[in-house]
mmCIF file of C-alpha atoms in Angstrom:
data_model
loop_
_atom_site.group_PDB
_atom_site.id
_atom_site.type_symbol
_atom_site.label_atom_id
_atom_site.label_comp_id
_atom_site.label_asym_id
_atom_site.label_seq_id
_atom_site.Cartn_x
_atom_site.Cartn_y
_atom_site.Cartn_z
ATOM 1 C CA MET V 1 0.000 0.000 0.000
ATOM 2 C CA LYS V 2 2.851 2.370 0.870
ATOM 3 C CA GLN V 3 4.482 1.634 -2.508
ATOM 4 C CA LEU V 4 1.235 2.440 -4.330
ATOM 5 C CA SER V 5 0.996 5.746 -2.475
ATOM 6 C CA ILE V 6 4.511 6.657 -3.555
ATOM 7 C CA ILE V 7 3.693 5.802 -7.195
ATOM 8 C CA TYR V 8 0.530 7.927 -6.949
ATOM 9 C CA LEU V 9 2.426 10.903 -5.640
ATOM 10 C CA LEU V 10 5.056 10.538 -8.362
ATOM 11 C CA LEU V 11 2.343 10.528 -11.012
ATOM 12 C CA ILE V 12 0.928 13.730 -9.552
ATOM 13 C CA PHE V 13 4.412 15.223 -9.576
ATOM 14 C CA PHE V 14 5.014 14.482 -13.261
ATOM 15 C CA LEU V 15 1.537 15.677 -14.188
ATOM 16 C CA PHE V 16 2.167 18.967 -12.452
ATOM 17 C CA GLU V 17 5.619 19.374 -13.958
ATOM 18 C CA SER V 18 4.345 18.685 -17.468
ATOM 19 C CA CYS V 19 1.665 21.335 -17.029
ATOM 20 C CA SER V 20 3.892 23.978 -15.470
ATOM 21 C CA HIS V 21 4.356 27.290 -17.240
ATOM 22 C CA ASP V 22 6.837 30.125 -17.010
ATOM 23 C CA ASN V 23 9.591 29.538 -14.489
ATOM 24 C CA ASN V 24 7.667 26.648 -12.915
ATOM 25 C CA ASP V 25 4.967 29.030 -11.731
ATOM 26 C CA ARG V 26 2.612 26.749 -9.801
ATOM 27 C CA TYR V 27 -0.432 28.895 -10.642
ATOM 28 C CA SER V 28 -0.118 29.811 -14.321
ATOM 29 C CA ILE V 29 -1.809 26.621 -15.535
ATOM 30 C CA VAL V 30 -5.177 28.196 -14.643
ATOM 31 C CA LEU V 31 -4.757 30.709 -17.462
ATOM 32 C CA GLU V 32 -5.495 27.923 -19.941
ATOM 33 C CA ARG V 33 -9.102 28.049 -18.766
ATOM 34 C CA PHE V 34 -9.567 31.613 -20.010
ATOM 35 C CA GLU V 35 -9.580 33.295 -23.374
ATOM 36 C CA ASP V 36 -6.465 35.006 -24.645
ATOM 37 C CA VAL V 37 -6.494 38.549 -23.241
ATOM 38 C CA PRO V 38 -3.696 40.941 -22.282
ATOM 39 C CA LEU V 39 -1.716 39.634 -19.288
ATOM 40 C CA GLU V 40 0.079 42.226 -17.174
ATOM 41 C CA ASN V 41 2.580 41.593 -14.385
ATOM 42 C CA ILE V 42 2.901 43.672 -11.236
ATOM 43 C CA HIS V 43 5.661 42.838 -8.771
ATOM 44 C CA ILE V 44 5.280 43.614 -5.066
ATOM 45 C CA ASN V 45 8.564 43.365 -3.166
ATOM 46 C CA GLU V 46 9.193 43.364 0.561
ATOM 47 C CA THR V 47 11.012 46.665 0.169
ATOM 48 C CA ASP V 48 7.772 48.210 -1.180
ATOM 49 C CA ILE V 49 5.886 47.673 2.092
ATOM 50 C CA LEU V 50 5.474 50.727 4.333
ATOM 51 C CA ASP V 51 4.585 50.634 8.025
ATOM 52 C CA LEU V 52 1.852 53.156 8.848
ATOM 53 C CA PHE V 53 1.444 54.201 12.467
ATOM 54 C CA SER V 54 -1.515 55.802 14.212
ATOM 55 C CA ASP V 55 -0.464 59.302 13.147
ATOM 56 C CA ASN V 56 -1.027 58.177 9.534
ATOM 57 C CA TYR V 57 -4.614 56.961 10.040
ATOM 58 C CA GLU V 58 -7.697 57.470 12.235
ATOM 59 C CA ILE V 59 -8.998 55.017 14.804
ATOM 60 C CA ILE V 60 -12.773 54.767 15.200
ATOM 61 C CA ALA V 61 -13.278 53.382 18.703
ATOM 62 C CA ALA V 62 -16.184 53.175 21.117
ATOM 63 C CA PRO V 63 -16.210 55.805 23.883
ATOM 64 C CA GLU V 64 -14.366 54.853 27.043
ATOM 65 C CA GLY V 65 -16.578 52.768 29.313
ATOM 66 C CA ALA V 66 -18.959 51.697 26.520
ATOM 67 C CA VAL V 67 -20.111 48.083 26.473
ATOM 68 C CA HIS V 68 -19.885 47.816 22.675
ATOM 69 C CA PHE V 69 -17.009 47.803 20.188
ATOM 70 C CA THR V 70 -16.811 49.343 16.753
ATOM 71 C CA GLY V 71 -14.884 46.303 15.521
ATOM 72 C CA LEU V 72 -15.248 42.554 16.091
ATOM 73 C CA GLY V 73 -17.661 42.277 13.147
ATOM 74 C CA ASN V 74 -17.916 39.796 10.294
ATOM 75 C CA HIS V 75 -19.129 42.390 7.791
ATOM 76 C CA LEU V 76 -18.876 46.151 7.540
ATOM 77 C CA LEU V 77 -20.903 48.754 5.684
ATOM 78 C CA VAL V 78 -20.679 52.547 5.569
ATOM 79 C CA PHE V 79 -23.879 54.449 4.809
ATOM 80 C CA GLU V 80 -24.907 58.012 5.503
ATOM 81 C CA ASP V 81 -23.045 59.081 8.675
ATOM 82 C CA SER V 82 -22.791 55.695 10.316
ATOM 83 C CA LEU V 83 -21.149 52.294 10.210
ATOM 84 C CA LEU V 84 -23.223 49.130 10.058
ATOM 85 C CA ILE V 85 -21.541 46.097 11.600
ATOM 86 C CA ALA V 86 -22.808 42.528 11.305
ATOM 87 C CA THR V 87 -21.741 40.154 14.068
ATOM 88 C CA ASN V 88 -21.830 36.430 14.828
ATOM 89 C CA ASP V 89 -25.031 36.770 16.831
ATOM 90 C CA LEU V 90 -26.916 37.991 13.715
ATOM 91 C CA MET V 91 -27.116 41.508 15.090
ATOM 92 C CA LEU V 92 -26.646 44.637 13.019
ATOM 93 C CA ARG V 93 -25.105 47.486 14.999
ATOM 94 C CA ALA V 94 -25.177 51.086 13.763
ATOM 95 C CA ILE V 95 -22.164 53.088 14.984
ATOM 96 C CA ASP V 96 -21.645 56.849 14.707
ATOM 97 C CA LEU V 97 -18.786 57.471 12.277
ATOM 98 C CA GLU V 98 -17.250 60.304 14.273
ATOM 99 C CA THR V 99 -17.868 59.438 17.927
ATOM 100 C CA GLY V 100 -18.037 55.630 17.888
ATOM 101 C CA ASP V 101 -21.336 55.796 19.809
ATOM 102 C CA LEU V 102 -23.846 52.990 19.429
ATOM 103 C CA LEU V 103 -26.797 54.478 17.515
ATOM 104 C CA ASN V 104 -29.026 51.451 17.220
ATOM 105 C CA GLU V 105 -29.198 47.674 17.011
ATOM 106 C CA TYR V 106 -31.285 45.611 14.613
ATOM 107 C CA SER V 107 -32.143 41.941 14.492
ATOM 108 C CA PHE V 108 -34.382 40.175 11.977
ATOM 109 C CA LYS V 109 -33.627 36.575 12.871
ATOM 110 C CA GLY V 110 -36.153 34.144 11.467
ATOM 111 C CA LYS V 111 -37.230 32.387 8.289
ATOM 112 C CA GLY V 112 -39.993 34.665 7.053
ATOM 113 C CA PRO V 113 -39.958 37.610 4.634
ATOM 114 C CA GLY V 114 -37.334 40.157 5.681
ATOM 115 C CA GLU V 115 -35.800 37.709 8.155
ATOM 116 C CA PHE V 116 -32.549 35.787 7.949
ATOM 117 C CA GLN V 117 -30.668 32.841 9.426
ATOM 118 C CA ASP V 118 -27.245 34.026 8.297
ATOM 119 C CA ILE V 119 -25.580 37.289 7.304
ATOM 120 C CA SER V 120 -23.299 36.424 4.399
ATOM 121 C CA GLY V 121 -22.942 40.025 3.242
ATOM 122 C CA ILE V 122 -24.398 43.530 3.506
ATOM 123 C CA ILE V 123 -24.600 46.014 0.639
ATOM 124 C CA SER V 124 -25.833 49.600 0.411
ATOM 125 C CA THR V 125 -26.934 51.185 -2.851
ATOM 126 C CA ASP V 126 -29.772 53.308 -4.276
ATOM 127 C CA ASN V 127 -30.962 54.209 -0.751
ATOM 128 C CA LYS V 128 -31.413 50.540 0.007
ATOM 129 C CA ILE V 129 -29.686 48.012 2.239
ATOM 130 C CA ILE V 130 -29.365 44.431 1.044
ATOM 131 C CA ILE V 131 -28.769 41.539 3.447
ATOM 132 C CA VAL V 132 -27.448 38.342 1.858
ATOM 133 C CA ASP V 133 -28.495 35.123 3.587
ATOM 134 C CA GLY V 134 -26.492 32.162 2.298
ATOM 135 C CA ARG V 135 -28.357 29.688 4.479
ATOM 136 C CA LEU V 136 -31.831 30.622 3.218
ATOM 137 C CA MET V 137 -30.336 31.367 -0.247
ATOM 138 C CA LYS V 138 -31.933 34.772 -0.632
ATOM 139 C CA ILE V 139 -31.425 38.508 -0.310
ATOM 140 C CA SER V 140 -33.655 40.758 1.791
ATOM 141 C CA ILE V 141 -33.952 44.378 0.663
ATOM 142 C CA PHE V 142 -34.731 47.216 3.103
ATOM 143 C CA ASP V 143 -34.906 50.986 2.874
ATOM 144 C CA TYR V 144 -32.748 53.135 5.157
ATOM 145 C CA GLN V 145 -35.515 53.156 7.783
ATOM 146 C CA TRP V 146 -35.390 49.342 7.820
ATOM 147 C CA ASN V 147 -38.765 48.894 6.204
ATOM 148 C CA HIS V 148 -38.731 45.578 4.360
ATOM 149 C CA ILE V 149 -39.211 45.987 0.606
ATOM 150 C CA GLN V 150 -38.807 42.484 -0.807
ATOM 151 C CA ASP V 151 -36.924 39.195 -0.773
ATOM 152 C CA HIS V 152 -35.326 37.571 -3.796
ATOM 153 C CA VAL V 153 -34.217 33.944 -4.077
ATOM 154 C CA LEU V 154 -30.609 33.309 -5.174
ATOM 155 C CA GLU V 155 -30.395 29.976 -6.932
ATOM 156 C CA GLY V 156 -27.150 28.077 -6.367
ATOM 157 C CA ILE V 157 -25.493 30.778 -4.242
ATOM 158 C CA ASP V 158 -22.024 30.065 -2.841
ATOM 159 C CA ALA V 159 -22.049 32.179 0.303
ATOM 160 C CA ARG V 160 -18.633 31.040 1.534
ATOM 161 C CA SER V 161 -16.845 33.872 -0.258
ATOM 162 C CA HIS V 162 -16.776 37.301 1.333
ATOM 163 C CA PRO V 163 -17.261 39.862 -0.018
ATOM 164 C CA GLY V 164 -18.689 37.965 -2.960
ATOM 165 C CA PHE V 165 -21.632 40.164 -3.887
ATOM 166 C CA ILE V 166 -22.253 43.238 -6.042
ATOM 167 C CA PHE V 167 -25.388 45.245 -6.684
ATOM 168 C CA ASN V 168 -25.294 47.623 -9.653
ATOM 169 C CA SER V 169 -28.952 48.449 -10.172
ATOM 170 C CA PRO V 170 -30.803 46.570 -11.506
ATOM 171 C CA TYR V 171 -28.223 43.758 -11.526
ATOM 172 C CA PHE V 172 -27.124 41.590 -8.612
ATOM 173 C CA TYR V 173 -23.952 39.490 -8.918
ATOM 174 C CA TYR V 174 -23.076 36.550 -6.692
ATOM 175 C CA PRO V 175 -20.830 33.432 -6.684
ATOM 176 C CA ILE V 176 -22.414 30.081 -7.509
ATOM 177 C CA ARG V 177 -21.357 26.538 -6.624
ATOM 178 C CA ASP V 178 -23.110 24.063 -8.899
ATOM 179 C CA HIS V 179 -22.757 25.479 -12.419
ATOM 180 C CA ASN V 180 -20.773 23.189 -14.722
ATOM 181 C CA ASP V 181 -18.819 25.982 -16.388
ATOM 182 C CA HIS V 182 -18.979 29.233 -14.437
ATOM 183 C CA LEU V 183 -18.506 30.629 -10.920
ATOM 184 C CA ILE V 184 -20.477 33.904 -10.959
ATOM 185 C CA GLN V 185 -24.079 34.659 -11.805
ATOM 186 C CA ARG V 186 -25.771 37.933 -12.665
ATOM 187 C CA ILE V 187 -29.500 38.343 -12.195
ATOM 188 C CA LYS V 188 -31.752 41.262 -13.036
ATOM 189 C CA LEU V 189 -33.990 41.770 -10.042
ATOM 190 C CA ASN V 190 -37.744 41.635 -10.709
ATOM 191 C CA HIS V 191 -37.237 40.092 -14.134
ATOM 192 C CA SER V 192 -37.656 36.640 -15.614
ATOM 193 C CA GLU V 193 -35.073 33.871 -15.670
ATOM 194 C CA GLU V 194 -34.178 34.931 -19.213
ATOM 195 C CA SER V 195 -32.228 37.824 -17.677
ATOM 196 C CA VAL V 196 -29.895 35.453 -15.777
ATOM 197 C CA ARG V 197 -26.307 35.205 -17.041
ATOM 198 C CA SER V 198 -23.325 33.322 -15.690
ATOM 199 C CA PHE V 199 -19.663 34.070 -16.344
ATOM 200 C CA HIS V 200 -16.057 33.545 -15.164
ATOM 201 C CA ASN V 201 -14.806 30.038 -15.860
ATOM 202 C CA ARG V 202 -14.315 27.462 -13.162
ATOM 203 C CA ILE V 203 -10.719 26.830 -12.094
ATOM 204 C CA ILE V 204 -11.470 23.289 -10.920
ATOM 205 C CA SER V 205 -14.252 21.290 -12.586
ATOM 206 C CA TYR V 206 -17.519 20.748 -10.761
ATOM 207 C CA ALA V 207 -17.279 18.086 -8.020
ATOM 208 C CA LYS V 208 -13.504 17.758 -8.500
ATOM 209 C CA LYS V 209 -10.653 18.518 -6.094
ATOM 210 C CA PRO V 210 -9.133 20.843 -4.958
ATOM 211 C CA GLU V 211 -12.355 22.852 -5.291
ATOM 212 C CA GLN V 212 -11.018 25.524 -2.919
ATOM 213 C CA TYR V 213 -9.407 27.221 -5.926
ATOM 214 C CA ASN V 214 -12.906 28.193 -7.068
ATOM 215 C CA ARG V 215 -13.408 30.450 -4.027
ATOM 216 C CA LEU V 216 -13.424 34.100 -5.038
ATOM 217 C CA VAL V 217 -14.373 37.669 -4.160
ATOM 218 C CA ILE V 218 -15.628 40.370 -6.515
ATOM 219 C CA SER V 219 -15.935 44.136 -6.666
ATOM 220 C CA SER V 220 -17.014 46.667 -9.259
ATOM 221 C CA ALA V 221 -16.488 50.249 -10.359
ATOM 222 C CA GLU V 222 -19.134 52.844 -11.174
ATOM 223 C CA ASN V 223 -18.588 52.127 -14.881
ATOM 224 C CA LEU V 224 -19.731 48.543 -14.141
ATOM 225 C CA GLU V 225 -16.282 47.055 -14.767
ATOM 226 C CA ILE V 226 -15.905 44.024 -12.502
ATOM 227 C CA VAL V 227 -12.767 42.630 -10.904
ATOM 228 C CA VAL V 228 -12.561 39.009 -9.729
ATOM 229 C CA LEU V 229 -9.958 37.816 -7.223
ATOM 230 C CA HIS V 230 -9.542 34.188 -6.170
ATOM 231 C CA LEU V 231 -8.576 33.650 -2.546
ATOM 232 C CA ALA V 232 -5.753 31.257 -3.444
ATOM 233 C CA LEU V 233 -4.586 32.606 -6.825
ATOM 234 C CA PRO V 234 -2.411 35.688 -7.541
ATOM 235 C CA TYR V 235 -4.535 36.935 -10.455
ATOM 236 C CA LEU V 236 -6.970 39.782 -10.980
ATOM 237 C CA PHE V 237 -9.563 39.214 -13.720
ATOM 238 C CA PHE V 238 -11.259 42.276 -15.230
ATOM 239 C CA TYR V 239 -14.635 42.127 -17.013
ATOM 240 C CA ASN V 240 -16.505 44.900 -18.789
ATOM 241 C CA GLU V 241 -20.211 45.624 -18.316
ATOM 242 C CA ASP V 242 -21.036 43.064 -21.033
ATOM 243 C CA LEU V 243 -19.273 40.413 -18.890
ATOM 244 C CA LYS V 244 -16.475 39.975 -21.408
ATOM 245 C CA LEU V 245 -13.015 39.306 -20.000
ATOM 246 C CA GLN V 246 -10.759 42.267 -20.840
ATOM 247 C CA GLN V 247 -7.537 41.810 -18.895
ATOM 248 C CA ILE V 248 -5.699 39.624 -16.380
ATOM 249 C CA ILE V 249 -3.103 40.946 -13.949
ATOM 250 C CA HIS V 250 -0.614 38.590 -12.338
ATOM 251 C CA VAL V 251 0.364 40.052 -8.965
ATOM 252 C CA HIS V 252 3.733 38.691 -7.848
ATOM 253 C CA LEU V 253 3.713 38.700 -4.041
ATOM 254 C CA PRO V 254 6.591 38.001 -1.637
ATOM 255 C CA GLY V 255 6.588 34.470 -0.249
ATOM 256 C CA ILE V 256 3.553 33.377 -2.217
ATOM 257 C CA ASP V 257 5.044 29.943 -2.939
ATOM 258 C CA ARG V 258 5.668 29.198 0.724
ATOM 259 C CA ILE V 259 2.964 26.727 1.628
ATOM 260 C CA GLY V 260 4.017 25.714 5.118
ATOM 261 C CA VAL V 261 5.961 22.549 4.364
ATOM 262 C CA ASP V 262 7.845 21.344 7.427
ATOM 263 C CA GLU V 263 9.984 18.337 6.517
ATOM 264 C CA SER V 264 9.771 17.020 10.066
ATOM 265 C CA GLU V 265 5.989 17.032 9.933
ATOM 266 C CA TYR V 266 5.010 16.477 6.308
ATOM 267 C CA SER V 267 6.090 14.406 3.344
ATOM 268 C CA GLY V 268 6.443 16.713 0.347
ATOM 269 C CA SER V 269 4.767 16.157 -3.016
ATOM 270 C CA SER V 270 3.468 18.238 -5.873
ATOM 271 C CA ALA V 271 -0.019 17.402 -4.652
ATOM 272 C CA GLY V 272 0.817 19.512 -1.652
ATOM 273 C CA ALA V 273 2.427 18.557 1.597
ATOM 274 C CA GLU V 274 0.819 15.417 2.989
ATOM 275 C CA SER V 275 0.280 15.595 6.722
ATOM 276 C CA VAL V 276 1.691 12.557 8.475
ATOM 277 C CA GLN V 277 -0.796 13.069 11.290
ATOM 278 C CA THR V 278 -4.021 13.530 9.322
ATOM 279 C CA GLY V 279 -3.217 12.308 5.808
ATOM 280 C CA ALA V 280 -4.642 15.522 4.363
ATOM 281 C CA PHE V 281 -3.047 17.319 1.418
ATOM 282 C CA LEU V 282 -1.965 20.854 2.291
ATOM 283 C CA ASN V 283 -2.085 23.554 -0.384
ATOM 284 C CA PRO V 284 -1.890 21.461 -3.570
ATOM 285 C CA PRO V 285 -1.362 23.292 -6.883
ATOM 286 C CA PRO V 286 -4.432 24.192 -9.004
ATOM 287 C CA ILE V 287 -4.652 20.940 -10.955
ATOM 288 C CA GLU V 288 -7.450 18.431 -10.597
ATOM 289 C CA ILE V 289 -6.545 15.355 -8.588
ATOM 290 C CA GLU V 290 -8.413 12.173 -7.762
ATOM 291 C CA THR V 291 -8.087 11.489 -4.056
ATOM 292 C CA SER V 292 -10.197 10.450 -1.113
ATOM 293 C CA LYS V 293 -7.973 12.478 1.180
ATOM 294 C CA ALA V 294 -9.088 15.729 2.681
ATOM 295 C CA ILE V 295 -7.498 18.889 1.288
ATOM 296 C CA SER V 296 -6.514 21.788 3.499
ATOM 297 C CA MET V 297 -5.950 25.147 1.804
ATOM 298 C CA MET V 298 -4.557 28.463 2.933
ATOM 299 C CA PHE V 299 -6.432 31.418 1.449
ATOM 300 C CA PHE V 300 -3.748 34.091 1.228
ATOM 301 C CA LEU V 301 -5.836 36.837 -0.411
ATOM 302 C CA ARG V 302 -8.708 38.535 1.385
ATOM 303 C CA ASN V 303 -11.074 41.069 0.000
ATOM 304 C CA VAL V 304 -10.808 43.257 -3.083
ATOM 305 C CA VAL V 305 -12.228 46.770 -3.423
ATOM 306 C CA TYR V 306 -12.570 48.684 -6.679
ATOM 307 C CA ALA V 307 -12.448 52.378 -5.768
ATOM 308 C CA GLU V 308 -12.684 54.548 -8.885
ATOM 309 C CA ASP V 309 -9.114 54.739 -10.214
ATOM 310 C CA LYS V 310 -7.724 52.642 -7.356
ATOM 311 C CA LEU V 311 -7.880 48.972 -6.430
ATOM 312 C CA PHE V 312 -7.198 47.557 -2.964
ATOM 313 C CA PHE V 313 -6.608 43.978 -1.840
ATOM 314 C CA TYR V 314 -5.141 42.329 1.260
ATOM 315 C CA TYR V 315 -2.458 39.640 1.282
ATOM 316 C CA ALA V 316 -1.985 37.443 4.371
ATOM 317 C CA ASN V 317 0.447 34.524 4.247
ATOM 318 C CA ARG V 318 1.335 33.230 7.690
ATOM 319 C CA TYR V 319 3.987 30.880 6.261
ATOM 320 C CA ALA V 320 5.829 33.818 4.715
ATOM 321 C CA ASP V 321 5.112 36.074 7.715
ATOM 322 C CA GLN V 322 3.507 38.627 5.419
ATOM 323 C CA GLN V 323 0.329 40.657 5.952
ATOM 324 C CA PHE V 324 -0.245 43.887 4.073
ATOM 325 C CA LEU V 325 -2.693 45.958 2.065
ATOM 326 C CA THR V 326 -1.801 46.752 -1.548
ATOM 327 C CA MET V 327 -3.102 49.631 -3.640
ATOM 328 C CA LEU V 328 -2.994 49.609 -7.437
ATOM 329 C CA GLU V 329 -3.625 52.816 -9.372
ATOM 330 C CA LYS V 330 -4.900 53.326 -12.887
ATOM 331 C CA LYS V 331 -2.727 55.738 -14.854
ATOM 332 C CA GLN V 332 -3.465 56.450 -18.523
ATOM 333 C CA GLY V 333 -5.602 53.329 -18.731
ATOM 334 C CA GLN V 334 -2.997 51.005 -17.194
ATOM 335 C CA TRP V 335 -2.853 49.537 -13.693
ATOM 336 C CA ILE V 336 0.402 50.211 -11.858
ATOM 337 C CA LYS V 337 1.738 49.570 -8.369
ATOM 338 C CA GLY V 338 0.653 52.306 -5.968
ATOM 339 C CA GLY V 339 1.842 51.158 -2.553
ATOM 340 C CA SER V 340 1.715 48.385 0.058
ATOM 341 C CA TYR V 341 1.015 49.011 3.729
ATOM 342 C CA ARG V 342 1.080 47.447 7.171
ATOM 343 C CA PHE V 343 -0.977 49.180 9.860
ATOM 344 C CA ILE V 344 0.748 49.291 13.242
ATOM 345 C CA LYS V 345 -1.431 49.845 16.300
ATOM 346 C CA PRO V 346 -0.400 52.089 19.220
ATOM 347 C CA ASP V 347 0.632 48.981 21.199
ATOM 348 C CA GLY V 348 3.081 48.016 18.435
ATOM 349 C CA ASP V 349 1.131 45.024 17.117
ATOM 350 C CA GLN V 350 -0.020 44.851 13.527
ATOM 351 C CA PHE V 351 -3.702 45.485 12.790
ATOM 352 C CA THR V 352 -5.270 42.383 11.240
ATOM 353 C CA VAL V 353 -7.503 43.207 8.273
ATOM 354 C CA PHE V 354 -10.464 41.115 7.116
ATOM 355 C CA ASN V 355 -12.980 43.689 5.893
ATOM 356 C CA ILE V 356 -12.239 46.546 3.497
ATOM 357 C CA VAL V 357 -14.896 49.118 2.621
ATOM 358 C CA TYR V 358 -14.498 52.232 0.479
ATOM 359 C CA ASN V 359 -16.587 55.362 0.866
ATOM 360 C CA GLU V 360 -14.968 58.229 -1.026
ATOM 361 C CA PRO V 361 -12.316 59.252 -0.137
ATOM 362 C CA TYR V 362 -11.954 56.959 2.875
ATOM 363 C CA LEU V 363 -10.963 53.341 3.228
ATOM 364 C CA TYR V 364 -12.317 51.515 6.293
ATOM 365 C CA LEU V 365 -10.500 48.470 7.677
ATOM 366 C CA SER V 366 -11.911 46.085 10.270
ATOM 367 C CA SER V 367 -11.629 42.528 11.540
ATOM 368 C CA ARG V 368 -13.550 40.079 13.660
ATOM 369 C CA TRP V 369 -10.494 40.069 15.972
ATOM 370 C CA GLU V 370 -9.915 43.815 16.249
ATOM 371 C CA GLU V 371 -11.954 45.926 18.684
ATOM 372 C CA ASP V 372 -11.609 49.129 16.667
ATOM 373 C CA ILE V 373 -11.879 50.230 13.043
ATOM 374 C CA ILE V 374 -9.255 52.072 11.012
ATOM 375 C CA ARG V 375 -10.126 54.877 8.598
ATOM 376 C CA ILE V 376 -7.609 56.298 6.168
ATOM 377 C CA ASN V 377 -7.900 58.957 3.466
ATOM 378 C CA THR V 378 -6.798 57.216 0.273
ATOM 379 C CA ASP V 379 -5.702 60.511 -1.255
ATOM 380 C CA ASN V 380 -3.114 60.811 1.506
ATOM 381 C CA LEU V 381 -1.661 57.313 1.297
ATOM 382 C CA LEU V 382 2.118 57.414 0.991
ATOM 383 C CA ARG V 383 3.537 56.198 -2.310
#
């Protein structure tokens, strides 16, 4: 049995090597799944990363002695003069943007119209607030006074990706799990099924492994251009308003090929490091493999925000000891490197980022593990 396992791993190794592209890049094989469009390369080096301290950004904290926090939320939304924070207990907390005071709390837990069992995302647009419920597979739409307007069923939603939802009236975009070819669906609210379109090719075929490469987040600009970022792939995919792929950017990040292999703990293979303790494959490359073993993946990219002529995304690779926010800027129609940043708290620790929200000209950063929220004027970010 041990000999068969070794032969299996060798076969995986040769398959991966035969499919490798430029300079043995472990990710470039996924480009074969997309049409031939311009491919740009942007290199982020460790020397590009700047440490920003509290005199370079604002901290939005609850008043001293308050029983609430502005942070510790799973989702974050900025609307009017307040922050809306969704937490694990299915509460929505409205926080004053300037003082950090608790303005109100809302809960609509249930299974009826305007109620939810899960908060997979919150979106604000056209004087409406949209709550995405991945468990009940629907969105609930409210006005700013929290009057319920309507619910809409989301067929096949994949609510594991955050933030994986866009609303550009009248279209709603969301990731899907069970489509044979595509990973994102666009629906036109209040219209027939004929207005449903899917796009963005699967990385791993339906029901195949490692399906974690299909996990993605999306964002859009006011001109309806859409950017797609996979949580475990260093590529940005840009689509126009007709859902046609226009460009791919390969972001070269420091330590991105470090996948946590410890020779004393794991036996290495191109199918990923195989844990001696659990038998699970750790971080295999993006090629389909037949295995009954569990697959454990590290998602090193979190969140992407399209902010007019800027693009923000967060890279977190614990094996490479790297966590930083990167800004790309669009100059004369071309995306270029703007800057990369670590946010250092007054106590000297680094602020951990999970949620990124843009509300011109500010960028808001929060995390389920951070008690406060950071706000920074993007026009003042150091280059």
